[in-house]
Amino acid sequence: MPDIPAVSRRLLLGGALATGALAAGVGTAHAAPLAQAGAAPAPTRRRRPGQKSMIDVPFDVHKTVRVGVIGLGQRGSGMSEGWSVVPGCTVTAVCDIREDRARRTADRLAANGKPRPAEYGGSDASYAQMLRRDDVDLVYIATPWEFHYRQGKDALLAGKHVIVELPIATELDELWDLVDTSERTRRHLILSENCSYGRNELAMLKMSHEGLFGDVTNGHGGYLHDLRALLFSDTYYTDAWRRLWHTRSTASFYPMHGLAPIAAAMDINRGDRMTVLRATATEPKGLADYRERFIPKSHPSWKETYVNGDLVTCLIDTDRGRVIRAEHDVSSPRPYSRINSLAGSRGIFEDYAGVMATSGGRIYVEPDHSGHAWKPFDTYRKEFDHWLWKKIGDDAADNGGHGGMDYVLQWRTVQLMRAGLVPDIDVYDSAAWCAPIPLSVKSLAAGGRPVEVPDFTRGSWVNLRLGLDSRTSEMPPVA
Ligand SMILES: NC(=O)c1ccc[n+]([C@@H]2O[C@H](COP(=O)([O-])OP(=O)(O)OC[C@H]3O[C@@H](n4cnc5c(N)ncnc54)[C@H](O)[C@@H]3O)[C@@H](O)[C@H]2O)c1
């Protein structure tokens, strides 16, 4: 265990990151820029008249947060209940193209003793009617990926803040347009990146920022989840939307759950930035092989050809010379992992290291450890537990899916809006974390050649600022 207090340790380690992050910790909005002299200019776009940065822009104070939900399938229906139990939050409207799903969610909320939300449904434009309501402050979008950009943009244009399931969009132009629209409408658009609020992920972030790993040099994350049975199920993903993506495109569709926590630990957009990405893909074997063995020949999937590689890997360089490896594989037999590993000049953390997915991780940091032997992570997780988990960990365990991190994300989002604070994850983070989707397409099409990562912050990435490593704050009392 560390034998000196964390803050002193960070001071002792020194270095630009430690110094700047401490400056941010005592309230300096913009610490000294870290851009290195002579670094190549980042590919970016000019801000148009009427647009201003959304960096460090707090939410207006909302006495209560009134949520409108679009998409009430597996994810949206569960998350609707999650929003409804956060103190000071009410679900006022729900929408699904399938009216019966709006009715079902409204019924369930009413049966739980919550106010009955208004229902919208029946067409793929029903959500636009919902957006006209003036009792919706935050729109939560949990539809298939192909609808996120249009629905997110329309919600911003309707004057709402928006939290969008992964990804916020799948094309570079769309990502830029969401950044521009957020800057123009002065409304926040946030990726609903629940894993960034995972307990181990947040402890890893704190350890990184407090210098435990020394100079962080590399990190690995990903989304490795055997979804084959669900992808071929006729009752899980509506109209098999997720399987169909594997017939259309060769890309890293969904690396954000593993990439975002690594990016946060490396201060991406907050002192560093991703500069270049190169992608590799293995052959698409998993889905066809599964179909051959388990799916009857009469099933509609037999008309499909799967083109996306099973394992798509993105290697991403950062301006400060670090390397991120982000992986995506949902079509191979394997136990679940988001990898979640961070390493530097003084040590390494590896999550998902044991036989059980919930093994709790392992660590090796100097000077605490020596002899080339891993140590359990548990004591470090306790010492570096994020204030959010200390405060609401028990409620999260009672209320939230995915080990409680869904509730932590929802509680924190509502708190930020009710207290009028700056979001932990902003539109620039959201765009940067989703950019590997189109960039991997581009790199794979060019035989794995490196492609430049755009700078959505338009140069502001050089400034250190707080994000998920937020300061402790209270949820305003409910009147
Ligand atoms: N963050 C996480 O941990 C997590 C977990 C699961 C899913 N997700 C994400 O949530 C989203 C939804 O996934 P899912 O598993 O719930 O899929 P799903 O198929 O179960 O649900 C999608 C719902 O959207 C509805 N819909 C489709 N088009 C619509 C439109 N134009 N207007 C309104 N409703 C429409 C469908 O009728 C369906 O009810 C995806 O983006 C997925 O990646 C995130």
Short mmCIF file of C-alpha atoms and ligand atoms in Angstrom, two decimals:
data_model
loop_
_atom_site.label_atom_id
_atom_site.label_comp_id
_atom_site.label_asym_id
_atom_site.label_seq_id
_atom_site.Cartn_x
_atom_site.Cartn_y
_atom_site.Cartn_z
CA MET A 1 0.00 0.00 0.00
CA PRO A 2 1.16 3.57 -0.57
CA ASP A 3 2.86 4.91 2.52
CA ILE A 4 2.33 8.58 1.73
CA PRO A 5 -0.94 10.46 1.21
CA ALA A 6 -2.16 10.41 -2.37
CA VAL A 7 -1.97 14.17 -2.88
CA SER A 8 1.60 14.33 -1.59
CA ARG A 9 2.48 11.41 -3.84
CA ARG A 10 1.17 13.34 -6.80
CA LEU A 11 3.18 16.40 -5.81
CA LEU A 12 6.29 14.32 -5.39
CA LEU A 13 5.86 12.76 -8.80
CA GLY A 14 5.67 16.21 -10.33
CA GLY A 15 5.47 16.53 -14.08
CA ALA A 16 3.12 18.58 -16.20
CA LEU A 17 0.12 16.32 -15.71
CA ALA A 18 0.39 16.14 -11.93
CA THR A 19 0.92 19.88 -11.58
CA GLY A 20 -1.83 20.82 -13.99
CA ALA A 21 -4.33 18.41 -12.50
CA LEU A 22 -3.68 19.77 -9.06
CA ALA A 23 -4.21 23.26 -10.39
CA ALA A 24 -7.56 22.09 -11.77
CA GLY A 25 -8.32 20.50 -8.41
CA VAL A 26 -8.01 23.83 -6.62
CA GLY A 27 -10.33 25.52 -9.06
CA THR A 28 -8.19 26.80 -11.92
CA ALA A 29 -10.42 26.52 -14.95
CA HIS A 30 -7.57 26.49 -17.43
CA ALA A 31 -4.13 25.44 -16.36
CA ALA A 32 -1.09 26.00 -18.52
CA PRO A 33 -1.36 24.58 -22.05
CA LEU A 34 0.51 21.34 -22.62
CA ALA A 35 0.84 21.54 -26.39
CA GLN A 36 4.31 20.60 -27.41
CA ALA A 37 6.24 23.08 -29.49
CA GLY A 38 6.41 21.93 -33.07
CA ALA A 39 3.60 19.38 -32.75
CA ALA A 40 1.66 18.95 -36.00
CA PRO A 41 -1.57 20.98 -36.05
CA ALA A 42 -4.62 18.84 -35.34
CA PRO A 43 -7.19 18.33 -38.12
CA THR A 44 -10.14 20.43 -37.07
CA ARG A 45 -12.93 22.60 -38.47
CA ARG A 46 -13.58 26.30 -38.08
CA ARG A 47 -16.29 27.36 -35.70
CA ARG A 48 -19.10 29.09 -37.59
CA PRO A 49 -20.70 32.39 -36.48
CA GLY A 50 -23.16 31.79 -33.65
CA GLN A 51 -21.18 28.89 -32.17
CA LYS A 52 -19.22 28.99 -28.92
CA SER A 53 -17.35 26.29 -27.03
CA MET A 54 -19.36 24.14 -24.61
CA ILE A 55 -16.26 23.38 -22.55
CA ASP A 56 -16.77 24.21 -18.86
CA VAL A 57 -20.33 25.40 -19.55
CA PRO A 58 -22.49 24.48 -16.54
CA PHE A 59 -26.08 23.30 -16.82
CA ASP A 60 -28.74 25.82 -15.85
CA VAL A 61 -30.07 24.89 -12.43
CA HIS A 62 -33.09 22.58 -12.76
CA LYS A 63 -35.26 22.20 -9.66
CA THR A 64 -36.33 18.82 -10.95
CA VAL A 65 -35.10 17.02 -14.04
CA ARG A 66 -37.89 15.94 -16.37
CA VAL A 67 -36.80 13.18 -18.72
CA GLY A 68 -38.26 12.12 -22.06
CA VAL A 69 -37.17 8.68 -23.26
CA ILE A 70 -36.93 7.61 -26.92
CA GLY A 71 -36.60 3.86 -27.53
CA LEU A 72 -38.14 1.45 -25.04
CA GLY A 73 -36.55 -1.88 -25.87
CA GLN A 74 -34.16 -3.84 -23.66
CA ARG A 75 -32.16 -0.80 -22.62
CA GLY A 76 -34.64 2.07 -22.69
CA SER A 77 -37.33 0.34 -20.63
CA GLY A 78 -34.91 -0.58 -17.82
CA MET A 79 -33.26 2.84 -17.84
CA SER A 80 -36.68 4.55 -17.67
CA GLU A 81 -37.20 2.91 -14.29
CA GLY A 82 -33.66 3.95 -13.34
CA TRP A 83 -34.34 7.63 -14.11
CA SER A 84 -37.60 7.50 -12.18
CA VAL A 85 -35.93 6.52 -8.88
CA VAL A 86 -33.21 9.19 -8.86
CA PRO A 87 -34.08 11.90 -6.32
CA GLY A 88 -35.52 14.96 -8.07
CA CYS A 89 -36.02 13.22 -11.42
CA THR A 90 -39.30 12.35 -13.17
CA VAL A 91 -39.94 10.59 -16.45
CA THR A 92 -42.56 12.85 -18.07
CA ALA A 93 -42.77 11.29 -21.54
CA VAL A 94 -41.87 8.02 -23.23
CA CYS A 95 -41.72 7.19 -26.93
CA ASP A 96 -41.22 4.10 -29.04
CA ILE A 97 -42.05 3.52 -32.67
CA ARG A 98 -44.01 0.55 -31.26
CA GLU A 99 -46.86 2.14 -29.31
CA ASP A 100 -47.34 -0.92 -27.11
CA ARG A 101 -43.84 -0.44 -25.68
CA ALA A 102 -44.66 3.15 -24.68
CA ARG A 103 -47.84 1.88 -23.00
CA ARG A 104 -45.93 -0.93 -21.25
CA THR A 105 -43.30 1.44 -19.82
CA ALA A 106 -45.92 3.99 -18.74
CA ASP A 107 -47.88 1.20 -17.04
CA ARG A 108 -44.81 -0.03 -15.21
CA LEU A 109 -43.83 3.42 -13.95
CA ALA A 110 -47.39 4.06 -12.77
CA ALA A 111 -47.49 0.65 -11.08
CA ASN A 112 -44.27 1.63 -9.26
CA GLY A 113 -46.10 4.67 -7.84
CA LYS A 114 -44.45 7.18 -10.20
CA PRO A 115 -46.35 9.84 -12.18
CA ARG A 116 -47.64 8.33 -15.42
CA PRO A 117 -45.60 9.67 -18.36
CA ALA A 118 -47.23 10.83 -21.60
CA GLU A 119 -46.99 8.19 -24.35
CA TYR A 120 -45.80 8.70 -27.92
CA GLY A 121 -45.52 6.10 -30.65
CA GLY A 122 -46.84 4.72 -33.89
CA SER A 123 -44.37 6.15 -36.39
CA ASP A 124 -40.68 6.86 -36.68
CA ALA A 125 -41.51 10.57 -36.38
CA SER A 126 -43.43 10.25 -33.09
CA TYR A 127 -40.36 11.33 -31.15
CA ALA A 128 -40.52 14.74 -32.86
CA GLN A 129 -43.94 15.32 -31.28
CA MET A 130 -42.54 14.41 -27.90
CA LEU A 131 -39.73 16.93 -28.37
CA ARG A 132 -42.35 19.72 -28.60
CA ARG A 133 -43.30 19.24 -24.93
CA ASP A 134 -42.11 21.96 -22.61
CA ASP A 135 -41.94 19.62 -19.61
CA VAL A 136 -38.92 17.71 -20.92
CA ASP A 137 -35.46 18.98 -19.86
CA LEU A 138 -33.38 15.94 -20.78
CA VAL A 139 -33.94 13.51 -23.64
CA TYR A 140 -32.51 10.01 -23.20
CA ILE A 141 -32.10 8.09 -26.48
CA ALA A 142 -31.93 4.27 -26.52
CA THR A 143 -32.90 3.39 -30.09
CA PRO A 144 -30.80 1.38 -32.59
CA TRP A 145 -27.55 3.10 -33.62
CA GLU A 146 -28.83 4.29 -36.99
CA PHE A 147 -31.30 6.71 -35.33
CA HIS A 148 -29.02 8.31 -32.72
CA TYR A 149 -27.62 11.15 -34.82
CA ARG A 150 -30.95 12.39 -36.18
CA GLN A 151 -32.80 12.05 -32.87
CA GLY A 152 -29.93 13.61 -30.89
CA LYS A 153 -29.68 16.55 -33.27
CA ASP A 154 -33.45 17.12 -33.29
CA ALA A 155 -33.51 17.06 -29.48
CA LEU A 156 -30.77 19.73 -29.36
CA LEU A 157 -32.67 21.83 -31.89
CA ALA A 158 -35.78 21.51 -29.71
CA GLY A 159 -33.79 23.10 -26.87
CA LYS A 160 -33.27 19.94 -24.82
CA HIS A 161 -30.15 18.53 -23.23
CA VAL A 162 -29.53 15.04 -24.55
CA ILE A 163 -27.95 11.85 -23.28
CA VAL A 164 -27.50 9.28 -26.04
CA GLU A 165 -26.73 5.58 -25.80
CA LEU A 166 -23.56 4.44 -27.51
CA PRO A 167 -22.67 5.73 -30.09
CA ILE A 168 -23.86 9.34 -30.49
CA ALA A 169 -23.30 8.91 -34.26
CA THR A 170 -21.40 6.64 -36.64
CA GLU A 171 -20.03 9.05 -39.29
CA LEU A 172 -17.41 11.80 -38.93
CA ASP A 173 -19.64 14.46 -40.50
CA GLU A 174 -22.41 13.53 -38.07
CA LEU A 175 -20.08 13.77 -35.09
CA TRP A 176 -18.96 17.22 -36.21
CA ASP A 177 -22.56 18.26 -36.78
CA LEU A 178 -23.53 17.24 -33.24
CA VAL A 179 -20.60 19.25 -31.85
CA ASP A 180 -21.62 22.26 -33.96
CA THR A 181 -25.30 21.93 -33.06
CA SER A 182 -24.51 21.69 -29.35
CA GLU A 183 -22.32 24.80 -29.61
CA ARG A 184 -25.06 26.67 -31.49
CA THR A 185 -28.02 25.63 -29.32
CA ARG A 186 -26.02 25.90 -26.05
CA ARG A 187 -27.38 22.52 -25.01
CA HIS A 188 -25.28 19.60 -23.84
CA LEU A 189 -25.16 16.32 -25.72
CA ILE A 190 -23.57 13.52 -23.71
CA LEU A 191 -22.67 9.93 -24.49
CA SER A 192 -24.41 7.66 -21.98
CA GLU A 193 -21.10 5.96 -21.22
CA ASN A 194 -22.03 4.02 -18.11
CA CYS A 195 -18.78 2.03 -17.90
CA SER A 196 -16.91 5.29 -17.31
CA TYR A 197 -18.80 5.32 -13.99
CA GLY A 198 -17.81 1.73 -13.15
CA ARG A 199 -16.24 1.38 -9.70
CA ASN A 200 -12.94 -0.09 -10.93
CA GLU A 201 -12.78 2.35 -13.84
CA LEU A 202 -13.19 5.36 -11.54
CA ALA A 203 -10.64 3.97 -9.05
CA MET A 204 -8.24 3.46 -11.98
CA LEU A 205 -8.84 7.08 -13.01
CA LYS A 206 -8.03 8.32 -9.52
CA MET A 207 -4.91 6.18 -9.27
CA SER A 208 -3.74 7.46 -12.63
CA HIS A 209 -4.32 11.10 -11.71
CA GLU A 210 -2.70 10.67 -8.32
CA GLY A 211 0.44 9.37 -10.01
CA LEU A 212 0.37 5.74 -8.89
CA PHE A 213 1.37 4.50 -12.34
CA GLY A 214 4.06 7.18 -12.75
CA ASP A 215 3.99 8.54 -16.29
CA VAL A 216 1.15 6.69 -17.98
CA THR A 217 2.42 5.27 -21.27
CA ASN A 218 -0.32 2.91 -22.50
CA GLY A 219 -3.79 1.57 -21.90
CA HIS A 220 -6.00 -1.18 -23.29
CA GLY A 221 -9.76 -1.37 -23.33
CA GLY A 222 -12.49 -2.89 -25.36
CA TYR A 223 -15.85 -4.51 -25.68
CA LEU A 224 -15.44 -8.26 -25.86
CA HIS A 225 -18.86 -9.78 -25.40
CA ASP A 226 -20.15 -12.96 -26.98
CA LEU A 227 -23.47 -11.65 -28.31
CA ARG A 228 -23.99 -14.43 -30.88
CA ALA A 229 -27.08 -15.95 -29.25
CA LEU A 230 -28.67 -12.50 -28.76
CA LEU A 231 -27.76 -11.38 -32.28
CA PHE A 232 -29.62 -14.38 -33.73
CA SER A 233 -32.52 -14.21 -31.27
CA ASP A 234 -35.87 -13.22 -32.80
CA THR A 235 -37.02 -11.56 -29.60
CA TYR A 236 -34.00 -9.64 -28.31
CA TYR A 237 -32.75 -6.90 -30.69
CA THR A 238 -35.79 -5.45 -32.43
CA ASP A 239 -35.85 -6.48 -36.10
CA ALA A 240 -32.33 -7.89 -35.64
CA TRP A 241 -30.93 -4.35 -36.01
CA ARG A 242 -27.64 -5.16 -34.36
CA ARG A 243 -26.93 -8.27 -36.44
CA LEU A 244 -27.65 -6.31 -39.63
CA TRP A 245 -24.79 -3.92 -38.90
CA HIS A 246 -22.48 -6.92 -39.38
CA THR A 247 -23.76 -7.27 -42.97
CA ARG A 248 -23.10 -3.63 -43.88
CA SER A 249 -19.86 -2.37 -42.57
CA THR A 250 -16.34 -3.31 -41.53
CA ALA A 251 -15.69 -1.30 -38.42
CA SER A 252 -15.05 -1.21 -34.70
CA PHE A 253 -18.75 -0.67 -33.95
CA TYR A 254 -18.73 -0.33 -30.20
CA PRO A 255 -15.31 0.09 -28.56
CA MET A 256 -16.38 2.97 -26.29
CA HIS A 257 -17.08 1.00 -23.09
CA GLY A 258 -13.40 0.06 -22.97
CA LEU A 259 -11.88 3.08 -24.69
CA ALA A 260 -13.57 5.86 -22.71
CA PRO A 261 -12.23 4.95 -19.24
CA ILE A 262 -8.69 4.71 -20.67
CA ALA A 263 -9.12 8.03 -22.46
CA ALA A 264 -10.37 9.63 -19.22
CA ALA A 265 -7.39 8.26 -17.27
CA MET A 266 -5.09 9.77 -19.93
CA ASP A 267 -6.83 13.18 -19.86
CA ILE A 268 -7.85 12.95 -23.51
CA ASN A 269 -9.36 16.37 -24.44
CA ARG A 270 -8.07 17.60 -21.08
CA GLY A 271 -4.33 17.84 -21.66
CA ASP A 272 -3.77 15.15 -24.29
CA ARG A 273 -5.55 14.09 -27.45
CA MET A 274 -5.80 11.12 -29.75
CA THR A 275 -3.85 11.90 -32.93
CA VAL A 276 -3.63 8.87 -35.20
CA LEU A 277 -5.59 5.61 -35.44
CA ARG A 278 -4.80 2.43 -37.31
CA ALA A 279 -7.14 -0.54 -37.40
CA THR A 280 -6.84 -4.25 -38.06
CA ALA A 281 -9.61 -6.80 -38.47
CA THR A 282 -9.65 -10.58 -38.38
CA GLU A 283 -11.78 -12.54 -40.84
CA PRO A 284 -15.56 -12.57 -40.23
CA LYS A 285 -15.99 -16.18 -39.12
CA GLY A 286 -17.95 -16.20 -35.86
CA LEU A 287 -21.50 -15.35 -36.96
CA ALA A 288 -21.52 -17.62 -40.01
CA ASP A 289 -20.11 -20.48 -37.97
CA TYR A 290 -22.71 -19.99 -35.23
CA ARG A 291 -25.52 -19.86 -37.79
CA GLU A 292 -24.26 -23.04 -39.43
CA ARG A 293 -24.38 -24.91 -36.13
CA PHE A 294 -27.45 -23.48 -34.38
CA ILE A 295 -29.82 -21.63 -36.73
CA PRO A 296 -32.45 -23.48 -38.83
CA LYS A 297 -32.10 -23.07 -42.60
CA SER A 298 -35.55 -21.44 -42.72
CA HIS A 299 -34.36 -18.47 -40.62
CA PRO A 300 -34.15 -15.07 -42.43
CA SER A 301 -30.51 -14.71 -41.37
CA TRP A 302 -29.57 -17.32 -44.00
CA LYS A 303 -29.98 -14.59 -46.65
CA GLU A 304 -27.29 -12.51 -44.94
CA THR A 305 -23.53 -12.26 -45.50
CA TYR A 306 -21.44 -11.12 -42.56
CA VAL A 307 -18.62 -8.79 -43.51
CA ASN A 308 -17.35 -7.31 -40.28
CA GLY A 309 -14.22 -8.83 -38.82
CA ASP A 310 -14.70 -10.70 -35.55
CA LEU A 311 -11.91 -8.90 -33.70
CA VAL A 312 -11.37 -5.30 -34.79
CA THR A 313 -8.44 -3.63 -33.05
CA CYS A 314 -7.67 0.09 -33.08
CA LEU A 315 -4.21 1.28 -32.11
CA ILE A 316 -4.39 4.95 -31.25
CA ASP A 317 -1.45 7.32 -30.66
CA THR A 318 -1.81 10.35 -28.44
CA ASP A 319 -0.09 13.70 -28.67
CA ARG A 320 1.86 12.99 -25.48
CA GLY A 321 3.26 9.79 -26.94
CA ARG A 322 0.96 7.26 -25.31
CA VAL A 323 -0.67 4.33 -27.06
CA ILE A 324 -4.24 3.08 -26.59
CA ARG A 325 -5.39 -0.32 -27.85
CA ALA A 326 -9.16 -0.51 -28.22
CA GLU A 327 -10.76 -3.83 -29.22
CA HIS A 328 -14.21 -4.91 -30.35
CA ASP A 329 -15.48 -8.48 -30.67
CA VAL A 330 -19.10 -9.57 -30.23
CA SER A 331 -19.07 -12.57 -32.56
CA SER A 332 -16.59 -15.03 -31.00
CA PRO A 333 -17.02 -17.50 -28.16
CA ARG A 334 -15.35 -15.98 -25.10
CA PRO A 335 -16.12 -14.75 -21.59
CA TYR A 336 -16.98 -11.07 -21.19
CA SER A 337 -14.22 -8.47 -20.85
CA ARG A 338 -13.67 -4.74 -21.23
CA ILE A 339 -9.93 -5.35 -20.64
CA ASN A 340 -9.54 -2.07 -18.73
CA SER A 341 -5.79 -1.98 -18.24
CA LEU A 342 -3.53 1.00 -17.67
CA ALA A 343 0.28 1.05 -17.40
CA GLY A 344 3.10 3.51 -16.88
CA SER A 345 6.65 4.01 -15.66
CA ARG A 346 5.79 2.85 -12.14
CA GLY A 347 3.23 0.10 -12.56
CA ILE A 348 0.23 -1.50 -14.15
CA PHE A 349 -3.43 -2.34 -13.42
CA GLU A 350 -5.32 -5.12 -15.19
CA ASP A 351 -9.05 -5.64 -14.72
CA TYR A 352 -10.81 -8.86 -15.83
CA ALA A 353 -7.70 -10.79 -14.90
CA GLY A 354 -9.14 -13.78 -13.07
CA VAL A 355 -11.35 -16.73 -13.93
CA MET A 356 -14.50 -14.81 -12.97
CA ALA A 357 -15.42 -11.61 -14.80
CA THR A 358 -15.89 -10.02 -11.38
CA SER A 359 -12.52 -11.11 -10.02
CA GLY A 360 -11.72 -7.51 -9.11
CA GLY A 361 -8.50 -7.05 -11.05
CA ARG A 362 -4.82 -7.19 -10.24
CA ILE A 363 -2.11 -4.61 -9.80
CA TYR A 364 1.65 -4.15 -9.64
CA VAL A 365 3.02 -0.73 -8.67
CA GLU A 366 6.44 0.31 -7.44
CA PRO A 367 7.55 0.83 -4.75
CA ASP A 368 4.73 -1.13 -3.10
CA HIS A 369 5.37 -4.28 -5.10
CA SER A 370 8.38 -6.18 -6.31
CA GLY A 371 9.35 -9.67 -7.38
CA HIS A 372 7.29 -9.78 -10.60
CA ALA A 373 4.18 -11.00 -8.71
CA TRP A 374 0.69 -9.57 -9.23
CA LYS A 375 -1.24 -8.33 -6.16
CA PRO A 376 -5.00 -8.21 -5.71
CA PHE A 377 -6.62 -4.88 -6.54
CA ASP A 378 -9.15 -4.90 -3.65
CA THR A 379 -7.22 -2.78 -1.15
CA TYR A 380 -6.40 -0.19 -3.83
CA ARG A 381 -9.99 -0.06 -4.95
CA LYS A 382 -11.00 0.73 -1.39
CA GLU A 383 -8.34 3.39 -0.99
CA PHE A 384 -9.03 5.02 -4.36
CA ASP A 385 -12.81 4.55 -4.32
CA HIS A 386 -14.41 7.51 -6.15
CA TRP A 387 -16.58 9.78 -4.03
CA LEU A 388 -19.65 8.88 -6.11
CA TRP A 389 -19.35 5.20 -5.14
CA LYS A 390 -18.67 6.03 -1.51
CA LYS A 391 -21.76 8.20 -1.48
CA ILE A 392 -24.30 6.21 -3.49
CA GLY A 393 -22.73 2.77 -3.92
CA ASP A 394 -25.39 1.11 -1.75
CA ASP A 395 -28.25 2.78 -3.64
CA ALA A 396 -26.58 1.81 -6.93
CA ALA A 397 -26.43 -1.83 -5.85
CA ASP A 398 -30.17 -1.74 -5.05
CA ASN A 399 -31.32 0.15 -8.13
CA GLY A 400 -28.97 -0.16 -11.01
CA GLY A 401 -28.13 -2.56 -13.77
CA HIS A 402 -24.57 -3.48 -14.76
CA GLY A 403 -23.32 -3.74 -11.18
CA GLY A 404 -24.78 -0.35 -10.24
CA MET A 405 -22.93 1.82 -12.74
CA ASP A 406 -26.13 2.62 -14.65
CA TYR A 407 -27.58 4.17 -11.49
CA VAL A 408 -24.35 6.09 -10.78
CA LEU A 409 -24.48 7.57 -14.31
CA GLN A 410 -28.15 8.50 -13.93
CA TRP A 411 -27.80 9.90 -10.39
CA ARG A 412 -24.77 11.97 -11.40
CA THR A 413 -26.43 13.32 -14.56
CA VAL A 414 -29.45 14.44 -12.56
CA GLN A 415 -27.23 15.92 -9.85
CA LEU A 416 -25.22 17.89 -12.44
CA MET A 417 -28.43 19.34 -13.87
CA ARG A 418 -30.10 20.06 -10.52
CA ALA A 419 -27.00 21.66 -8.99
CA GLY A 420 -26.06 23.53 -12.19
CA LEU A 421 -22.61 21.94 -12.61
CA VAL A 422 -20.37 21.30 -15.61
CA PRO A 423 -20.97 17.82 -17.15
CA ASP A 424 -18.31 15.18 -16.46
CA ILE A 425 -18.56 14.00 -20.08
CA ASP A 426 -19.16 16.66 -22.73
CA VAL A 427 -19.94 16.67 -26.43
CA TYR A 428 -16.20 16.75 -27.26
CA ASP A 429 -15.48 13.62 -25.20
CA SER A 430 -18.53 11.95 -26.71
CA ALA A 431 -17.43 12.73 -30.28
CA ALA A 432 -13.80 11.71 -29.65
CA TRP A 433 -14.77 8.39 -28.06
CA CYS A 434 -17.12 7.55 -30.97
CA ALA A 435 -14.72 8.70 -33.71
CA PRO A 436 -12.94 5.29 -33.87
CA ILE A 437 -16.08 3.89 -35.54
CA PRO A 438 -15.74 5.89 -38.80
CA LEU A 439 -11.96 6.12 -38.47
CA SER A 440 -11.64 2.34 -38.28
CA VAL A 441 -13.72 2.09 -41.48
CA LYS A 442 -11.33 4.51 -43.15
CA SER A 443 -8.19 2.79 -41.89
CA LEU A 444 -9.40 -0.72 -42.77
CA ALA A 445 -10.40 0.43 -46.25
CA ALA A 446 -6.84 1.70 -46.68
CA GLY A 447 -5.31 -1.62 -45.64
CA GLY A 448 -4.79 -0.61 -42.03
CA ARG A 449 -2.97 2.63 -42.78
CA PRO A 450 -2.91 5.34 -40.07
CA VAL A 451 -5.65 7.97 -40.26
CA GLU A 452 -5.74 11.28 -38.42
CA VAL A 453 -8.13 11.74 -35.51
CA PRO A 454 -9.96 15.07 -35.66
CA ASP A 455 -9.72 17.56 -32.82
CA PHE A 456 -13.35 18.26 -31.92
CA THR A 457 -12.24 20.72 -29.19
CA ARG A 458 -10.64 23.01 -31.81
CA GLY A 459 -7.44 23.36 -29.85
CA SER A 460 -8.85 23.45 -26.32
CA TRP A 461 -7.63 19.93 -25.58
CA VAL A 462 -4.36 21.48 -24.37
CA ASN A 463 -6.04 22.77 -21.20
CA LEU A 464 -6.23 20.53 -18.16
CA ARG A 465 -9.67 20.47 -16.58
CA LEU A 466 -11.78 18.22 -14.44
CA GLY A 467 -14.02 15.57 -15.92
CA LEU A 468 -14.99 12.24 -14.41
CA ASP A 469 -12.44 12.98 -11.67
CA SER A 470 -14.92 15.46 -10.23
CA ARG A 471 -14.94 17.10 -6.81
CA THR A 472 -17.37 15.84 -4.17
CA SER A 473 -20.71 17.64 -4.27
CA GLU A 474 -24.20 17.15 -2.87
CA MET A 475 -27.49 16.31 -4.60
CA PRO A 476 -29.73 19.33 -3.89
CA PRO A 477 -32.50 18.36 -1.43
CA VAL A 478 -35.86 17.48 -2.94
CA ALA A 479 -38.46 20.05 -1.83
N1 LIG B 1 -24.79 1.44 -22.20
C1 LIG B 1 -25.12 0.17 -22.13
O1 LIG B 1 -24.69 -0.56 -21.23
C2 LIG B 1 -26.07 -0.40 -23.14
C3 LIG B 1 -26.63 -1.66 -22.95
C4 LIG B 1 -27.51 -2.14 -23.90
C5 LIG B 1 -27.81 -1.38 -25.02
N2 LIG B 1 -27.25 -0.17 -25.18
C6 LIG B 1 -27.59 0.67 -26.34
O2 LIG B 1 -28.97 1.00 -26.25
C7 LIG B 1 -29.52 1.15 -27.55
C8 LIG B 1 -30.76 0.28 -27.71
O3 LIG B 1 -30.38 -1.07 -27.57
P1 LIG B 1 -31.43 -2.18 -27.11
O4 LIG B 1 -30.65 -3.35 -26.73
O5 LIG B 1 -32.40 -1.61 -26.13
O6 LIG B 1 -32.21 -2.47 -28.48
P2 LIG B 1 -33.75 -2.91 -28.63
O7 LIG B 1 -33.90 -3.41 -30.00
O8 LIG B 1 -34.14 -3.79 -27.49
O9 LIG B 1 -34.55 -1.54 -28.45
C9 LIG B 1 -34.59 -0.53 -29.41
C10 LIG B 1 -35.96 0.15 -29.31
O10 LIG B 1 -35.96 1.30 -30.16
C11 LIG B 1 -37.26 1.35 -30.80
N3 LIG B 1 -37.17 2.19 -32.00
C12 LIG B 1 -36.62 1.88 -33.21
N4 LIG B 1 -36.70 2.94 -34.03
C13 LIG B 1 -37.32 3.93 -33.35
C14 LIG B 1 -37.70 5.27 -33.67
N5 LIG B 1 -37.43 5.79 -34.86
N6 LIG B 1 -38.35 5.99 -32.72
C15 LIG B 1 -38.61 5.46 -31.50
N7 LIG B 1 -38.28 4.21 -31.17
C16 LIG B 1 -37.63 3.46 -32.06
C17 LIG B 1 -37.59 -0.11 -31.07
O11 LIG B 1 -38.97 -0.30 -31.29
C18 LIG B 1 -37.09 -0.76 -29.78
O12 LIG B 1 -38.10 -0.80 -28.79
C19 LIG B 1 -28.39 0.81 -28.51
O13 LIG B 1 -27.74 2.00 -28.88
C20 LIG B 1 -27.44 -0.01 -27.68
O14 LIG B 1 -26.13 0.04 -28.14
C21 LIG B 1 -26.38 0.34 -24.25
#
